[in-house]
PDB file of C-alpha atoms in Angstrom:
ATOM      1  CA  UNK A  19     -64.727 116.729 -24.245  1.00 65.00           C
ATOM      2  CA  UNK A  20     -67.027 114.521 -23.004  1.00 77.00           C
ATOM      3  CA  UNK A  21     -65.826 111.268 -24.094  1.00 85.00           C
ATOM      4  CA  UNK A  22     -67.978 109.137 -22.019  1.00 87.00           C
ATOM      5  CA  UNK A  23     -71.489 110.634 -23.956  1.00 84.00           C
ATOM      6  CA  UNK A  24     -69.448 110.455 -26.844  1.00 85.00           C
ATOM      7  CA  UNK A  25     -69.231 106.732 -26.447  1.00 90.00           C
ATOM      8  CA  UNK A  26     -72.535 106.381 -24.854  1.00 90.00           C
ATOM      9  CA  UNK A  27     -74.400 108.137 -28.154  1.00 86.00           C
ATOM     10  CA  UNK A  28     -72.055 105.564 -30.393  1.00 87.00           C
ATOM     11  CA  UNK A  29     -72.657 102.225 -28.994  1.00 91.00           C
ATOM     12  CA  UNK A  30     -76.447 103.725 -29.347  1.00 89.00           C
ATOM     13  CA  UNK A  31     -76.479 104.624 -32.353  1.00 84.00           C
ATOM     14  CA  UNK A  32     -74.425 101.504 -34.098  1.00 87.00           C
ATOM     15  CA  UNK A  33     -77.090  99.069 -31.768  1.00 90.00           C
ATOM     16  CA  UNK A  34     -79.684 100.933 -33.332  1.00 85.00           C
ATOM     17  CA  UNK A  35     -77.932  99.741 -36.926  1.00 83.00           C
ATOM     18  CA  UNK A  36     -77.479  96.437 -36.117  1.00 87.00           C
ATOM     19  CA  UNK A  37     -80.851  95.893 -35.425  1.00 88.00           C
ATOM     20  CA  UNK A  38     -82.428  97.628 -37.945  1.00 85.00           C
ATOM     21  CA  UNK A  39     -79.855  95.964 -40.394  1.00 80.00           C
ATOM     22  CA  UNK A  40     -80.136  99.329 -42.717  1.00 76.00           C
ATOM     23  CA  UNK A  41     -77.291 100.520 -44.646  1.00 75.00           C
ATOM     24  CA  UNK A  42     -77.000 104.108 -44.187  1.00 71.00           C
ATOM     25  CA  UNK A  43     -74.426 107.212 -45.883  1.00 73.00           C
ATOM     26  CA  UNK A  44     -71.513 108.527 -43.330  1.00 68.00           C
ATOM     27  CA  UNK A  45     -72.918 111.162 -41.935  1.00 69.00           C
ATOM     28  CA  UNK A  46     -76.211 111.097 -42.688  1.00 72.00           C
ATOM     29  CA  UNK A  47     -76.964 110.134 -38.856  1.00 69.00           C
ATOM     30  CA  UNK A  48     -74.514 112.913 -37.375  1.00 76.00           C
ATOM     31  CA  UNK A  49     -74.718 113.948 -33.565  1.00 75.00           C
ATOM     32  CA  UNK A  50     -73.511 116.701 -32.303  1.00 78.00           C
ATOM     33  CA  UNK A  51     -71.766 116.616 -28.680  1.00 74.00           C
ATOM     34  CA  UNK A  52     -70.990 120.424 -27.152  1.00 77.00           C
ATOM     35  CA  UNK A  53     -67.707 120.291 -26.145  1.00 75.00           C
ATOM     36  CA  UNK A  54     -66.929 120.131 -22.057  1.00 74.00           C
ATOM     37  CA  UNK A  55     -65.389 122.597 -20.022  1.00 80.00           C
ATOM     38  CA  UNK A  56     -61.736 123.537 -20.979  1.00 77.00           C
ATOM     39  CA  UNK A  57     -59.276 122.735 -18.436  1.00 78.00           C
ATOM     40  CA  UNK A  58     -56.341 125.512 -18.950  1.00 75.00           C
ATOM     41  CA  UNK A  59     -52.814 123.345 -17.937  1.00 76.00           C
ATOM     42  CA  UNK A  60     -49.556 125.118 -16.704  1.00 74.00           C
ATOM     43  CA  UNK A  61     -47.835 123.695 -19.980  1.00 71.00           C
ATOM     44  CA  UNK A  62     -49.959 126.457 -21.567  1.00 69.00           C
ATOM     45  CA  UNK A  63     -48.992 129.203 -19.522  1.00 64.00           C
ATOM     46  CA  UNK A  64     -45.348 129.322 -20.806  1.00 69.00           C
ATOM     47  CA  UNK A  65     -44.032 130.490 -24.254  1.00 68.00           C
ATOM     48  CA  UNK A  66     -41.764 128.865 -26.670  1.00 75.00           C
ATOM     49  CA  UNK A  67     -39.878 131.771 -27.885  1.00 82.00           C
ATOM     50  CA  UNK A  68     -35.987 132.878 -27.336  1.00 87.00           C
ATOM     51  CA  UNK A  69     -36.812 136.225 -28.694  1.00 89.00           C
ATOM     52  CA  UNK A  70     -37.437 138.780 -25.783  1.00 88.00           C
ATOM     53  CA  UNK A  71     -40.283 141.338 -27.763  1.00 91.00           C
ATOM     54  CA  UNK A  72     -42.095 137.993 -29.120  1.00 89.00           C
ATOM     55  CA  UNK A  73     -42.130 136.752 -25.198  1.00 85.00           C
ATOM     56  CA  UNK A  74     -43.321 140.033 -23.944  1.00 88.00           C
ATOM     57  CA  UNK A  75     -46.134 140.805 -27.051  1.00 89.00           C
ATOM     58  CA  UNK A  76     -47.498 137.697 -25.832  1.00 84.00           C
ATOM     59  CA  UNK A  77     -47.573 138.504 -21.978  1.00 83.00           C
ATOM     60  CA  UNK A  78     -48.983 141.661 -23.014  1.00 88.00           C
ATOM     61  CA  UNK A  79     -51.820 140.001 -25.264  1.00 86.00           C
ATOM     62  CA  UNK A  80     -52.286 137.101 -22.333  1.00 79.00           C
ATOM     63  CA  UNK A  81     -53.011 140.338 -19.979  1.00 80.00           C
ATOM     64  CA  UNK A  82     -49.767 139.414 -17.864  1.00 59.00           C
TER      65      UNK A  82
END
């Protein structure tokens, strides 16, 4: 996520309606930010699980 555009495209955008003084509907000036790259964490490599075939279905569907 890229919080920095996020913030940049804000502070823009509320600037832009302070100035102008209009009132305006949430949402009806929406932007759209892609999301960033995805950043995979070794937190996410384990599994949660005490059963054995639930640990080693998801091994199998991770391609482990």
């Amino acid at each position: 996520m890229n919080l920095e555009r996020i913030g940049a495209l804000a502070a823009a955008q509320l600037d832009q309606l302070m100035d102008s003084g209009e009132r305006t509907d949430p949402g009806v000036n929406t932007v759209e930010v892609p999301p960033g790259d995805i950043i995979e964490r070794e937190s996410t490599s384990s599994y949660a699980s005490s059963d054995p075939l639930v640990v080693s279905a998801l091994r199998i569907i991770r391609g482990q």
